[in-house]
Amino acid sequence: MNSAVAAARMILTRLHEVMASRLHVQGKLNQVVDIIGESLDSEVCSIYLLREGMLELFATRGLNQSAVHVTRMAVGEGLTGTIAANVETLNLAEAAAHPDFQYRPETGEEKFHSFAGVPIVRRERAVGVLCVQHVEPRRYEEVEIEALQTTAMVLSEMISNAGLVDDDAMGGINPTLSGPELASGLALVKGLASGTAVFHQPRVTIEHTVAEDIEAERQRVYLAFDKMREQIDKMTGQAEFGVGGEHEEVLATYKMFAYDEGWSRRINEAIDSGLTAEAAIERVQQRTRMRMRQIDDPLLADRMHDLEDLANRLLRIVSGQLGTAAAKGLREDTILIARNLGPAELLEYDRRLKGVLLEEGSLTAHVVIVARAMGVPVLGRVRGLRGLVREGDPLLLDADAGTVTIRPSPTVIEAFEARFAKSKERQATYARMRDVEPVTRDGVRVNVKINAGLRDDMPLLNLTGADGVGLFRTEFQFLVSATLPARERQTRLYRDVLDAAGDKPVVFRTVDIGGDKVLPYLRHDDGENEENPAMGWRALRVALERDGLLKVQARALLEAAAGRTLNVMFPMVSETWEYDAAREVFQSQIAYLKRQKKSLPEAIRYGVMLEVPALAEMLDVLIPKVSFISIGTNDLTQFLFAADRANPKLAERYDWLSPSILRFMRRVVREVTGHPVDLAVCGEMGGRRLEALALLGIGIRRLSITPAAVGPIKELVRQVDLGEIGAAMEGWLAHPPASMRETLRDWATARGIDCD
Ligand code: PEP
Ligand code: MG
């Protein structure tokens, strides 16, 4: 046993004695502050508990005893209130320097400098705060903070047994919840749903924290680990959504955590220190949460959710508090509510869900990728969600608009149902458009392809009747993997994608990582954070520097496309030599495969994304070298306007329909016309009807768009006369109107063209 474990054990043994003693609860609290004060060599140790909505000083060693039950503060007030409000630990060498510091004269605390405090948590809410103060300014060490956190767990049990704090704070449902509420969040998977709120899982409440028999606790945790691993293996083996989807990689990462020896070792150490199996799991999870919080990396945060998912599963097994909502008989119209979900947890519900609402969640989270494969709309980042909704509440989820209405009024329900019916009708119309050719009124066939990035997107090719995949974002595989995907894995994905596409072409874009798409396993050599990542070390710039990356991908693509046509596209080409260099990497791999007598693609077509304006000045040099060019308007417009595409303050400022963008692209169209080079647009712009109309007007005949837009765009194309819109656009671009958008919309409306 190491010394930290031994020290923790000593504290726990003493706390255990206090808990088991016949003292009244106030006497027990008085003893606890003495034990902690002595063990941490702190002049002050205090316990604040939530009573009647206020944090009240219940026991102290070191502050004036006359302040006990007198000093009270609101949640959010002072350092103690801040700890309770944020349910977060504070560790400060100089308390007075913290912006939330408030001095309470009755306590006599002015002589103390350092301060550390931890929340006392019950059912995820703070029901009190345990803190220590010290005369000398120093930060408390990690082991000391951990001792405080462990003590806070024991205190949580003690005060709950004694019925000491507010019932509401103990996790009771807020009785004032009634009447409609509208909450907004981030649309993670789009769609509409009407249903009933079902909580995924009330968190396991830990009833006993201090172990009676350490060996028995160790056995319990061993058995629970075995059972959990068995469950995960079974789940990964029978995931219903086909073998080989992205979720397979997701589950592989998940499995890696389940078998992580470090994790089980840390839990065992916590048991050695005297905690029960449940408390040990929670203790280790708290520590991990705290560490991860210090790392500001969204990808790591997503992995953290997987780990939370597993820790909860382990807790449920060990405590016998089984049963998420998935295990019980689920209502037909369930909209699931959770803080966050792990991918495996979501898979347990298979396709029975109408929708999912999360307090957390992000676009790159594994659970979102799985939800997309399941076709379940997800709204994430709904703040305070679980405080707004009660189990069984009726909900209207509008992930398209990024909102959810809780307990809607009859008028809201009526409006929603009308919208829902319209959306279903539209979907049906678009489904019927599947076999309809996008031919303009004057007989020109427009090429409409889809943008994709996952294996699970491929069925959409047939469902929409699109002409192929105009942009396959290969970096998605890299983003959902815990480690750099090995070549065989890449080959397997590309081959599956080509198989799924059949005769239709697929344009594979080589990895566009770096910039904002940071991979934890691929960092800049000097480890620096970029100030301006969109214009930084990304895409081909990374791929050419990390030669191995592109080489491996080239081999994977060439092998996957053996005997077929391979379309390769390079992103973020800024100068033509970058294109030459990337192509050279492919050439050398071809030479290698030839030497190995391996079969090669029947034909290889190379192309570039036109996203960096500088490249447009070099089209005369570029055109003879390429088979196709695809304009990436998402990036192109951010560079043309010098406006970060991810900055919400600028989201509405510049219009895709501005004459400058349209003139720029028209120039490109003119230069390419007459050459055997396919020119397409593959940014989001092409999937919107009014914008697509403008693109047709400047001579674009190929679009690659989000799959949901294929139906609407086909419908548009069939209403348009290219001669007419071309002439109108010429006039507007020669003499730009005050608002191109308004002008274009009026023009379309006058001709009965629906552009919404
Ligand atoms: C673009 O920039 O327009 C594009 C299609 O690529 P991405 O959105 O992946 O950067
Ligand atoms: Mg781009």
Short mmCIF file of N, CA, C and O and ligand atoms in Angstrom, two decimals, residues 473 509 512 517 538 571-572 609 611 632-636 645, ligand 2:
data_model
loop_
_atom_site.label_atom_id
_atom_site.label_comp_id
_atom_site.label_asym_id
_atom_site.label_seq_id
_atom_site.Cartn_x
_atom_site.Cartn_y
_atom_site.Cartn_z
N ARG A 473 -15.72 12.97 -47.16
CA ARG A 473 -14.76 13.59 -46.22
C ARG A 473 -14.05 12.47 -45.44
O ARG A 473 -14.54 12.02 -44.41
N ARG A 509 -11.96 12.78 -50.80
CA ARG A 509 -11.07 13.90 -50.47
C ARG A 509 -10.06 13.40 -49.46
O ARG A 509 -10.43 12.81 -48.45
N ASP A 512 -8.69 16.17 -44.43
CA ASP A 512 -8.69 17.61 -44.14
C ASP A 512 -8.68 17.75 -42.63
O ASP A 512 -9.66 18.15 -42.02
N LYS A 517 -10.11 20.79 -36.68
CA LYS A 517 -10.35 19.35 -36.52
C LYS A 517 -9.09 18.71 -35.92
O LYS A 517 -8.32 18.06 -36.62
N ARG A 538 -3.20 22.84 -41.71
CA ARG A 538 -4.33 21.92 -41.89
C ARG A 538 -4.29 21.27 -43.28
O ARG A 538 -3.51 21.67 -44.14
N PRO A 571 -7.61 18.76 -50.63
CA PRO A 571 -8.22 19.96 -50.04
C PRO A 571 -7.21 21.08 -49.79
O PRO A 571 -6.02 20.81 -49.65
N MET A 572 -7.70 22.30 -49.74
CA MET A 572 -6.89 23.46 -49.34
C MET A 572 -5.63 23.64 -50.19
O MET A 572 -4.60 24.07 -49.67
N MET A 609 -9.81 20.89 -54.52
CA MET A 609 -10.85 21.75 -54.00
C MET A 609 -10.38 23.17 -54.18
O MET A 609 -9.22 23.49 -53.86
N GLU A 611 -10.65 26.33 -52.60
CA GLU A 611 -11.12 26.93 -51.35
C GLU A 611 -10.30 28.16 -51.00
O GLU A 611 -10.72 29.02 -50.26
N GLY A 632 -15.19 24.72 -52.82
CA GLY A 632 -15.64 24.55 -51.42
C GLY A 632 -16.04 25.90 -50.89
O GLY A 632 -15.20 26.65 -50.37
N THR A 633 -17.32 26.21 -51.03
CA THR A 633 -17.74 27.58 -50.68
C THR A 633 -17.67 27.86 -49.18
O THR A 633 -17.61 29.01 -48.78
N ASN A 634 -17.69 26.81 -48.35
CA ASN A 634 -17.62 27.05 -46.90
C ASN A 634 -16.30 27.75 -46.57
O ASN A 634 -16.27 28.75 -45.85
N ASP A 635 -15.23 27.21 -47.09
CA ASP A 635 -13.94 27.83 -46.82
C ASP A 635 -13.67 29.02 -47.72
O ASP A 635 -13.15 30.04 -47.28
N LEU A 636 -14.06 28.90 -49.00
CA LEU A 636 -13.78 29.99 -49.93
C LEU A 636 -14.37 31.31 -49.43
O LEU A 636 -13.69 32.34 -49.45
N ARG A 645 -15.54 31.20 -40.50
CA ARG A 645 -16.84 30.57 -40.73
C ARG A 645 -17.46 30.03 -39.45
O ARG A 645 -18.66 29.76 -39.41
MG MG B 2 -13.22 23.12 -46.76
#
